[in-house]
XYZ file of C-alpha atoms in Angstrom:
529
model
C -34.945 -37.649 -21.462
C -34.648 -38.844 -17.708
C -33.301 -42.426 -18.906
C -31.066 -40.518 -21.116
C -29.657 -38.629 -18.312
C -29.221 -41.862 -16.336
C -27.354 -43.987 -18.961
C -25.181 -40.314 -19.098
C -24.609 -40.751 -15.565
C -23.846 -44.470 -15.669
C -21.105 -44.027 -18.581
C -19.729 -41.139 -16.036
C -19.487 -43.654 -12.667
C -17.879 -46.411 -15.322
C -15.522 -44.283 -16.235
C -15.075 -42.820 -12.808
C -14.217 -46.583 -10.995
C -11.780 -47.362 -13.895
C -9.349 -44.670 -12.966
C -6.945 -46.915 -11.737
C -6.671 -48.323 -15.469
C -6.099 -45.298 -16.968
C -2.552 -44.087 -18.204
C -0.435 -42.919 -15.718
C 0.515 -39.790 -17.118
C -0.060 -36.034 -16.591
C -0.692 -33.987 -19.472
C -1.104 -29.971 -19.677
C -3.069 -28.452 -22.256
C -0.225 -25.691 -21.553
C 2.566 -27.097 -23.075
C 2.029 -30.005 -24.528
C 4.504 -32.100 -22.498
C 3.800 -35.502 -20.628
C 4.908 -36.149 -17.333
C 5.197 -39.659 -14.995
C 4.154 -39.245 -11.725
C 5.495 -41.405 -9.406
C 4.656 -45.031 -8.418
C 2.391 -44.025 -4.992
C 0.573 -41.464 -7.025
C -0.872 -43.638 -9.683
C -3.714 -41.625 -10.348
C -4.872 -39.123 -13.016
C -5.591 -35.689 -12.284
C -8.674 -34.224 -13.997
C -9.733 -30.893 -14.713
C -13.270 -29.622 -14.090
C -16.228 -32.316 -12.831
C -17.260 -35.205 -15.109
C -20.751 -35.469 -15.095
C -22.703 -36.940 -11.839
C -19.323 -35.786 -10.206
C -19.219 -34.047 -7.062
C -17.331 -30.608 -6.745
C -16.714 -28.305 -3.771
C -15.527 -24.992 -2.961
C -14.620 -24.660 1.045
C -12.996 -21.912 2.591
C -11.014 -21.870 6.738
C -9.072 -18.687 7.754
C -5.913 -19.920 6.275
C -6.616 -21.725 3.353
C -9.144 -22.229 0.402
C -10.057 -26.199 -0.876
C -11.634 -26.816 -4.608
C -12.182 -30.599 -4.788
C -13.725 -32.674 -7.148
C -14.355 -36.604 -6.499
C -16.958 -39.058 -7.774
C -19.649 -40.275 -5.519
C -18.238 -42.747 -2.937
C -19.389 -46.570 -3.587
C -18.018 -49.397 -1.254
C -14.930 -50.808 -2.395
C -14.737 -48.438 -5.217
C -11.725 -46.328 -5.287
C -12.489 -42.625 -5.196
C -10.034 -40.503 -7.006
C -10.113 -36.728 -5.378
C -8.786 -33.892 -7.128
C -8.202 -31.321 -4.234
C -6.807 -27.915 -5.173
C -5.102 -26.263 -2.112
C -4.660 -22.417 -1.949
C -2.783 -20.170 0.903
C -5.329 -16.973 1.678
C -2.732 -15.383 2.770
C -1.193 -14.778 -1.165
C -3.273 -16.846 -3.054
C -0.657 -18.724 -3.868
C -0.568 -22.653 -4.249
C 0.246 -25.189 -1.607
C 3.449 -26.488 -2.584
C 4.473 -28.855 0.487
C 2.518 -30.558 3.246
C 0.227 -33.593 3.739
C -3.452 -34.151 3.034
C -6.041 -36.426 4.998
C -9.146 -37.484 4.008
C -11.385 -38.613 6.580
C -14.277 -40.421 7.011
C -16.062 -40.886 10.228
C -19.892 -41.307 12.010
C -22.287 -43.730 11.143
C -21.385 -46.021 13.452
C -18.179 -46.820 12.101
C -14.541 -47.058 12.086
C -12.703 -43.711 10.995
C -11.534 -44.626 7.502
C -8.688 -41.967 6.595
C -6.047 -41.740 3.711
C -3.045 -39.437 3.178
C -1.666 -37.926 -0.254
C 1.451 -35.584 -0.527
C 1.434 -32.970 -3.273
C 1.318 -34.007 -7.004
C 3.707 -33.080 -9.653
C 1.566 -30.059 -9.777
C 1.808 -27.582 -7.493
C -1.062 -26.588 -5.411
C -2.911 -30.586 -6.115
C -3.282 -33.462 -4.276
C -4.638 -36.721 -5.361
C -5.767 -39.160 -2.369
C -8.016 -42.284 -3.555
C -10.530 -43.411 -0.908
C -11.926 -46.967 -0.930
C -14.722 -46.535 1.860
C -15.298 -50.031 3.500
C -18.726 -49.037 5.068
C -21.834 -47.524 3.904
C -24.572 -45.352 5.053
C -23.947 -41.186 6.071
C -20.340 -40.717 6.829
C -18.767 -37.155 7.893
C -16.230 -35.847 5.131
C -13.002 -34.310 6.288
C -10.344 -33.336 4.527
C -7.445 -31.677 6.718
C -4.357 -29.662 5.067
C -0.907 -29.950 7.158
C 2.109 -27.960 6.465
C 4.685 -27.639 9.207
C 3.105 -26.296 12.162
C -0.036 -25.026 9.832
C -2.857 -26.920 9.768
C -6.339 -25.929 7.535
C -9.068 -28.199 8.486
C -11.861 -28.431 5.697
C -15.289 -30.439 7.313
C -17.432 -30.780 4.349
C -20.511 -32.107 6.549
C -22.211 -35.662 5.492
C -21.852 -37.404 2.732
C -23.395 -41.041 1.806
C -21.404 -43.740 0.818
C -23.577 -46.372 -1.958
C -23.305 -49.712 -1.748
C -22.974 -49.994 -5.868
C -22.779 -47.696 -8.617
C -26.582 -48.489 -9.798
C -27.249 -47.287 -6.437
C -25.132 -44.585 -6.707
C -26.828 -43.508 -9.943
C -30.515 -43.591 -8.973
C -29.352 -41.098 -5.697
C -27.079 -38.854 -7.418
C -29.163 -35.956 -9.188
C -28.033 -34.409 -12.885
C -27.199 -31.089 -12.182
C -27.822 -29.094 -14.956
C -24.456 -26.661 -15.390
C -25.073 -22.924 -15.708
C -24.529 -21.329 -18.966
C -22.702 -17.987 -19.281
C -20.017 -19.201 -16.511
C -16.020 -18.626 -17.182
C -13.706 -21.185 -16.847
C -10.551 -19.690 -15.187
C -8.503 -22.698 -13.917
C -6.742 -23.474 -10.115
C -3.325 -23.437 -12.330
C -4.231 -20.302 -14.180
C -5.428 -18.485 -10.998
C -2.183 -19.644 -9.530
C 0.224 -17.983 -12.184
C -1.184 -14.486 -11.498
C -1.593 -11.603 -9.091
C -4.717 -13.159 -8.307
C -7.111 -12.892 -4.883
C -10.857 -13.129 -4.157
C -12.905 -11.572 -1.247
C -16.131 -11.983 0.059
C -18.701 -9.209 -0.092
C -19.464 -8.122 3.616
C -21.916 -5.597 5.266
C -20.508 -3.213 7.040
C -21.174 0.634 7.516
C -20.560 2.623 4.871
C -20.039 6.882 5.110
C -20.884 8.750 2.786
C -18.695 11.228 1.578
C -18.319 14.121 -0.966
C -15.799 15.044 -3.974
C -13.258 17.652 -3.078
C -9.598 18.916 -5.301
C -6.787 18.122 -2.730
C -3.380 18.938 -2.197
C -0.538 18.090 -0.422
C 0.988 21.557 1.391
C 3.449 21.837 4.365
C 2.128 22.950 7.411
C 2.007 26.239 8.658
C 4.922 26.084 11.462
C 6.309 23.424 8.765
C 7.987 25.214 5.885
C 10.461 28.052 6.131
C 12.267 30.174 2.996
C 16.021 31.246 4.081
C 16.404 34.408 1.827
C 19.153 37.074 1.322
C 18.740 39.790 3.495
C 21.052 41.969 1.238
C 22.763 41.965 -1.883
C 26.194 39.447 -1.816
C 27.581 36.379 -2.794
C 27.081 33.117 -1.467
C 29.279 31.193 0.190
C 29.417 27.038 1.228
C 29.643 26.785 5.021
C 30.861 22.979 4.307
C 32.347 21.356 2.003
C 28.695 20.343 0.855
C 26.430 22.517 -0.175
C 22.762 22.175 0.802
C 21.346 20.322 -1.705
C 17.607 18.664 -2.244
C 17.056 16.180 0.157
C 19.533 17.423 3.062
C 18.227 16.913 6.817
C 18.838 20.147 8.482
C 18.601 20.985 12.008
C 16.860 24.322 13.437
C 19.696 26.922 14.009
C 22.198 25.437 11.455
C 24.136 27.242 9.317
C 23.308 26.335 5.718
C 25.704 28.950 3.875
C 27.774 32.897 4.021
C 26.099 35.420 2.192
C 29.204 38.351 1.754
C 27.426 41.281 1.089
C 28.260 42.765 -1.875
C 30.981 46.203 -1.556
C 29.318 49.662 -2.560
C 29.727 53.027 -3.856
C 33.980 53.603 -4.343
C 34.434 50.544 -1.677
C 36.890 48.019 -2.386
C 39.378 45.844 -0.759
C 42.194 47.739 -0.664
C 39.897 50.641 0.937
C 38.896 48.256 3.814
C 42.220 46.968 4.553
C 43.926 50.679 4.736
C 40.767 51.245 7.619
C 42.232 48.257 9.309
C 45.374 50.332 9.579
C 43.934 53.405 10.496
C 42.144 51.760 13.381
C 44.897 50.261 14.377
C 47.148 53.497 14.689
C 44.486 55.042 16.359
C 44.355 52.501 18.629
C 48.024 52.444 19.202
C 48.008 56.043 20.075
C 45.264 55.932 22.341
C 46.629 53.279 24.332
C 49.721 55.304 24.703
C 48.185 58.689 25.762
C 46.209 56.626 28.302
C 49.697 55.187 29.890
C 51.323 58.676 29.642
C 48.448 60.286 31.521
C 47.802 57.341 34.026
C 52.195 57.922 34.750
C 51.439 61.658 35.113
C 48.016 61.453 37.543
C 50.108 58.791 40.066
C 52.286 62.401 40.335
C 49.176 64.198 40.690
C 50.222 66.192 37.618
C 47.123 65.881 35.663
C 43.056 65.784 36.825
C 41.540 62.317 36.969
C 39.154 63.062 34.255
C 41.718 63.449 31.942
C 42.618 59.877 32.358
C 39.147 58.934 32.051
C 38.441 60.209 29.048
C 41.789 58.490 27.293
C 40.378 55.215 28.655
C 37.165 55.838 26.523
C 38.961 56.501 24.057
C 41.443 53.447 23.812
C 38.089 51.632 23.970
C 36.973 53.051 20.919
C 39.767 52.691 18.833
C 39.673 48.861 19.822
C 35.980 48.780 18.786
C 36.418 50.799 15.616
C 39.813 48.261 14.932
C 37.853 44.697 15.412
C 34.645 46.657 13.345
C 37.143 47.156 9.889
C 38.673 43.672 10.830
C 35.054 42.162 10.472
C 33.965 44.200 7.550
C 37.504 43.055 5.796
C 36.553 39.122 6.705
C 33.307 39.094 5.122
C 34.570 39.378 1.728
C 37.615 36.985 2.577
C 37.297 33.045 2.862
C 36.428 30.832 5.962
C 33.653 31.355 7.908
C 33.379 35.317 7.061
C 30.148 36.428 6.167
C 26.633 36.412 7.633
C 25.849 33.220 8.210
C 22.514 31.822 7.027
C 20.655 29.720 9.361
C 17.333 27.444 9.057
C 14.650 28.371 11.455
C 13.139 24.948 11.702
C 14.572 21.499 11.473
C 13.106 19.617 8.337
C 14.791 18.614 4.518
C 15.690 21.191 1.966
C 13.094 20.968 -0.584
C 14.317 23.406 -2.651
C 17.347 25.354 -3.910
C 17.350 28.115 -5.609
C 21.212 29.183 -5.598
C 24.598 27.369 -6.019
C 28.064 28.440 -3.996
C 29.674 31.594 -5.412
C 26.338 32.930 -6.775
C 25.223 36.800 -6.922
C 22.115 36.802 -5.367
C 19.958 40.474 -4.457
C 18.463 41.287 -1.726
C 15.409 39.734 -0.521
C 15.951 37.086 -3.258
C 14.367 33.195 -2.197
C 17.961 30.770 -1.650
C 16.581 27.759 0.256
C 13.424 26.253 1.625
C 12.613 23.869 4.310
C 10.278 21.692 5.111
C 8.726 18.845 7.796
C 7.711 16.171 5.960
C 6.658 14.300 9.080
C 3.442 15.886 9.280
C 1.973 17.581 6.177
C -1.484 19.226 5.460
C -4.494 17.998 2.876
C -6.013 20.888 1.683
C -9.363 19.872 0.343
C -11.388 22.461 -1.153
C -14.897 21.401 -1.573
C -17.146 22.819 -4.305
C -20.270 25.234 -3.030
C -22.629 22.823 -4.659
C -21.496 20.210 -2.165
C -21.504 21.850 1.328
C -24.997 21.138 1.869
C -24.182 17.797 2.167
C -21.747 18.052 4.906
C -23.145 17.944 8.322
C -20.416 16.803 10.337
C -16.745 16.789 8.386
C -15.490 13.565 10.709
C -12.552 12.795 8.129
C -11.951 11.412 4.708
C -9.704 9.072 2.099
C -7.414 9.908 -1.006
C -5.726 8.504 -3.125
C -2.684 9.299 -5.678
C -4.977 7.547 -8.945
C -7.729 5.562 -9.043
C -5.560 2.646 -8.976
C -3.676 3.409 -5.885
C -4.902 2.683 -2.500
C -6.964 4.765 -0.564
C -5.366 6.528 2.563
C -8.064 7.424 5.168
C -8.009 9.916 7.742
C -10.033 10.248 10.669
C -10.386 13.175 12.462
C -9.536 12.261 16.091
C -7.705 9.431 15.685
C -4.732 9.940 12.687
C -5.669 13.344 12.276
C -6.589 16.392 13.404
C -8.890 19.006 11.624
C -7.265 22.580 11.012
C -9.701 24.550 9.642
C -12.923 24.289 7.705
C -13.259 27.932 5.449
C -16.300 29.748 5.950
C -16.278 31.638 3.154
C -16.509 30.989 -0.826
C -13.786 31.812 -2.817
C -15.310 34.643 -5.380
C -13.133 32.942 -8.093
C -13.232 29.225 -7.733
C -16.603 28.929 -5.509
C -14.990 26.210 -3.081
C -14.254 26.227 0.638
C -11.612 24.915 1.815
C -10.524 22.517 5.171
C -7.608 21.470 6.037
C -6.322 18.249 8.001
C -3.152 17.577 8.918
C -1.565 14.067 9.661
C 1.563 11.871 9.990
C 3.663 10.595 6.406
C 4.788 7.929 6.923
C 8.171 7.312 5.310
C 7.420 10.821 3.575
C 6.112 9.189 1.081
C 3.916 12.018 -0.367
C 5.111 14.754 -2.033
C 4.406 18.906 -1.389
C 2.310 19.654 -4.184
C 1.232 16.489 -4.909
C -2.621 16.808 -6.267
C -4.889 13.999 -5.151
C -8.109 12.167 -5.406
C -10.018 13.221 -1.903
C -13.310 12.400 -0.703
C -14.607 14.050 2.917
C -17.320 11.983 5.003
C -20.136 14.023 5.642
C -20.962 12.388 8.843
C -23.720 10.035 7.425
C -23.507 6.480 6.719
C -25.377 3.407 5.850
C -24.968 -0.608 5.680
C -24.470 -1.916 2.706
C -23.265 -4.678 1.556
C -19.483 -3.862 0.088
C -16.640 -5.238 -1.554
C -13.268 -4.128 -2.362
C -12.995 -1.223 -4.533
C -9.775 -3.190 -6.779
C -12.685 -5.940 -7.383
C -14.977 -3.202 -9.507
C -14.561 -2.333 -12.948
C -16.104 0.020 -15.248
C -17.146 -1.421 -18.735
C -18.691 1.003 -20.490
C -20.445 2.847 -17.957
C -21.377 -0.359 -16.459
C -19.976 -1.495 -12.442
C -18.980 -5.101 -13.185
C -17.958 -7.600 -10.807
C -16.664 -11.277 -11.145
C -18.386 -13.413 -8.943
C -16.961 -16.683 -8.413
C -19.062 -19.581 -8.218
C -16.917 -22.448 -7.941
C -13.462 -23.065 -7.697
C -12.965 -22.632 -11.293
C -16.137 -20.824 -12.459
C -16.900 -17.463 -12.034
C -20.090 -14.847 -13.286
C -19.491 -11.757 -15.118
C -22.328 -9.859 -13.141
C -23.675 -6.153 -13.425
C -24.141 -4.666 -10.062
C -25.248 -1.512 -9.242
C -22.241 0.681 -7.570
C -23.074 2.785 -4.515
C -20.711 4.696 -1.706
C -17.023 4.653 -2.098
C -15.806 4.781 1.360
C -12.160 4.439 1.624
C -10.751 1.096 -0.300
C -14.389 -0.357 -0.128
C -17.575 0.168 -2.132
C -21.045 -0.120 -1.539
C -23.243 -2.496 -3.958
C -26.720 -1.396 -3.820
C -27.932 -3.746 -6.689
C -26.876 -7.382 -7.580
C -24.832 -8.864 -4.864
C -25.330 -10.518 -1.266
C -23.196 -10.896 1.248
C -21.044 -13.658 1.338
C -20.810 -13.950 -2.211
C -17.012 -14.093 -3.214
C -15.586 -11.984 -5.823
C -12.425 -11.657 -7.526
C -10.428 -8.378 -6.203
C -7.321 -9.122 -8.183
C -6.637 -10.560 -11.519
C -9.910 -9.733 -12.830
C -8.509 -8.023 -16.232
C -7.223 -11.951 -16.610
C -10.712 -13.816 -15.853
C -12.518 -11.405 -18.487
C -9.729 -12.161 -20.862
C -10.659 -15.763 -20.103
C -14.670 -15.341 -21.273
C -13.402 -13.155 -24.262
C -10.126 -14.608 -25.792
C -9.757 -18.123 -23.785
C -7.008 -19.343 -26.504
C -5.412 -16.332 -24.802
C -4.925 -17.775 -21.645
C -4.629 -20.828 -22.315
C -6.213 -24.337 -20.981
C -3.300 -24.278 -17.799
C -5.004 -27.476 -16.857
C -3.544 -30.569 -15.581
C -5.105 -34.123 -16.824
């Protein structure tokens, strides 16, 4: 079996240092086309590791490196396959320059250089080492003013492939692994993440919703029985910044018993011929007390009485304007500044008294209600915060009491009917992007927490009743792997059972990768040869 392995091996190196006779094309399993690289390139690009090939998966801050190469033999040209990703989007590096270095051992640095490949996201150097012994592997990404250095530690340069052979062990591939290509990765929403320890709360299960705050919301109603009026051209409508103390719309109140228009304009009259003869008594007497004909009093009380008349004349002229146009009417203003979130009447409506015409709201700050079920409360010993979310596919918003919010009440009674209590934190929204009324997933921290090794909650999935993760392996191969799910804490989750940190898993795209194990012809091959 062990000779069989070797003269395995062998065939692999052979085929490995004749490269450089192979056809010059590129082929994808995709599509079916051929493609001729250029002159320079003159290499083949190969999908996953031959046999007694060497593959690696290396990660900086900025970018991740899968490269696969055959062992290095002195002059021997080396063909590397190095698949260059951005962490930043997980997207393929499309532009930039790639060195491969060689260094230590008492040698001369030995370095090539390799531009991208017709494929996106691949470049193909060819090292022909001129020394052997330990050397240092480098391979260093450059793109503009970016650079993502990749040290892959010591590796051995043979002096012959025989050599090469005898050094190199057979690894023996793992069975159950998914093959989910660099290209295929590429053409998706795709991302990985490695699982971290980190402090996890606990928290408990509560029904929340989204309600103005107390000082927040304000209902403009009819205080008696009229028609509406516009006090703009535009009436308030959904959506409408108001300010507090604007006028938002007339309300004429409506005329009663045997009052009508014609009644109010013939007491405009009378007031003003009672006004007219009280001003002119008031002259005649003022005339008659400069002759010291009359008593003083007399033309005091003909002064009060002018003043009347004027007061009982601009009265009838005010109750007459409230059913004409303009700005008659009693003006309806908003108590707070906010938007209109609802309207409940249109201009020229009949509305009664008391009736509900407008509300306002702040949307800047808003309240989560939370009402926690009794069963629960014994749980709870310090309510520090909590997360929620709008589904189970949204992301998590988190509150923290203290720091972006601040905690308005915690009920201490049960409500008889739906045995909950309820508490109440208020905080910022942002762009108002939720909703009054709005019903969402909520979780409270209790105020205990644990470490635990975690991962992104958009990497689990639920087959089943099982938590399943994809752990990736290499590059290109990844584990379907049952883990045992733990505390949800925000957008992370706490694995309990069958994960370490540091393991990488796939937090997007991972609907595609189990498509990959189950219906490969689905997704294609997507590889480049």
């Amino acid at each position: 079996m062990k000779n069989l392995n070797r003269l395995l091996l062998i065939s692999t190196l052979a085929s490995a240092l004749s490269l450089t006779a192979c056809s010059k094309k590129e082929h994808s399993h995709e599509d079916g086309e051929h493609e001729h690289p250029s002159h320079e390139e003159g290499h083949q690009e190969h999908g996953h590791g031959h046999g007694g090939g060497i593959s690696v998966t290396h990660y900086t801050t900025e970018a991740e490196l899968f490269v696969e190469y055959p062992p290095l033999i002195l002059n021997t040209e080396s063909a590397f396959a190095a698949h260059l990703t951005w962490l930043k989007d997980f997207s393929a590096v499309n532009q930039g320059q790639l060195l491969v270095s060689l260094t230590g051992g008492g040698h001369p640095e030995e370095r090539v250089v390799a531009t991208v490949s017709q494929t996106a996201g691949i470049f193909r150097p060819v090292m022909k080492p001129q020394y052997i012994g330990k050397r240092r592997l480098q391979l260093i990404l450059t793109d503009g003013t970016q650079q993502s250095v990749h040290d892959l530690g010591e590796v051995e340069v043979y002096p012959d492939a025989k050599t090469a052979t005898e050094h190199q062990a057979v690894a023996e591939e793992e069975s159950g692994l998914i093959a989910f290509t660099k290209e295929q990765q590429w053409k998706i929403d795709f991302a990985t993440a490695p699982a971290v320890t980190r402090a996890m709360r606990d928290s408990v299960s509560a029904i929340g919703v989204i309600k103005p705050r107390a000082a927040g919301q304000a209902i403009v109603t009819a205080i008696s029985t009229g028609i509406i009026k516009s006090a703009t051209n535009d009436f308030p409508h959904l959506g409408q910044k108001v300010l507090a103390g604007q006028t938002l719309a007339y309300l004429s109140p409506r005329l009663g018993g045997d009052a009508d228009l014609a009644a109010l304009s013939l007491a405009i009259e009378q007031a003003s011929i009672t006004l007219d003869q009280a001003s002119y008594e008031r002259k005649r007497l003022e005339s008659l007390l400069t002759l010291e004909a009359v008593a003083e009093k007399r033309v005091i009380e003909a002064r009060q009485q002018e003043r009347l008349a004027q007061a009982n004349l601009t009265a009838a002229r005010k109750r007459l304007a409230t059913y004409q146009g303009g700005e008659g009417g009693i003006a309806l203003k908003t108590p707070i500044s906010g938007t209109v979130v609802a309207v409940n009447t249109t201009a020229g409506a009949s509305v009664e008294a008391g009736q509900s015409l407008l509300q306002i709201a702040d949307l800047d700050k808003v309240w989560l209600e939370a009402k926690i079920p009794e069963s629960e409360l014994s749980r709870i010993q310090t309510l520090t915060g909590g997360f929620f979310s709008l589904n189970s596919l949204s992301q998590a918003i988190a509150l923290e009491i203290g720091k972006n919010a601040r905690l308005v009440a915690y009920g201490g009674l049960v409500d008889a009917n739906t045995r909950t209590v309820p508490a109440i934190l208020e905080f910022s929204n942002p762009q108002q992007q939720l909703r009054l009324g709005m019903t969402v997933n909520t979780q409270l921290y209790t105020g205990v927490a644990q470490n635990l090794v975690a991962v992104p909650a958009s990497a689990l999935s639920d087959e089943n009743g099982q938590s399943v993760l994809f752990v990736l392996k290499e590059g290109e191969s990844f584990e379907r792997r049952v883990v045992k799910a733990s505390i949800r804490d925000g957008d992370w989750v706490g694995i309990s059972q069958g994960l370490i940190a540091g393991e990488r898993v796939v937090t997007r795209g991972a609907y595609q990768v189990r498509l990959a194990a189950t219906a490969p012809a689905a997704m294609g091959h997507g590889h480049a040869h």
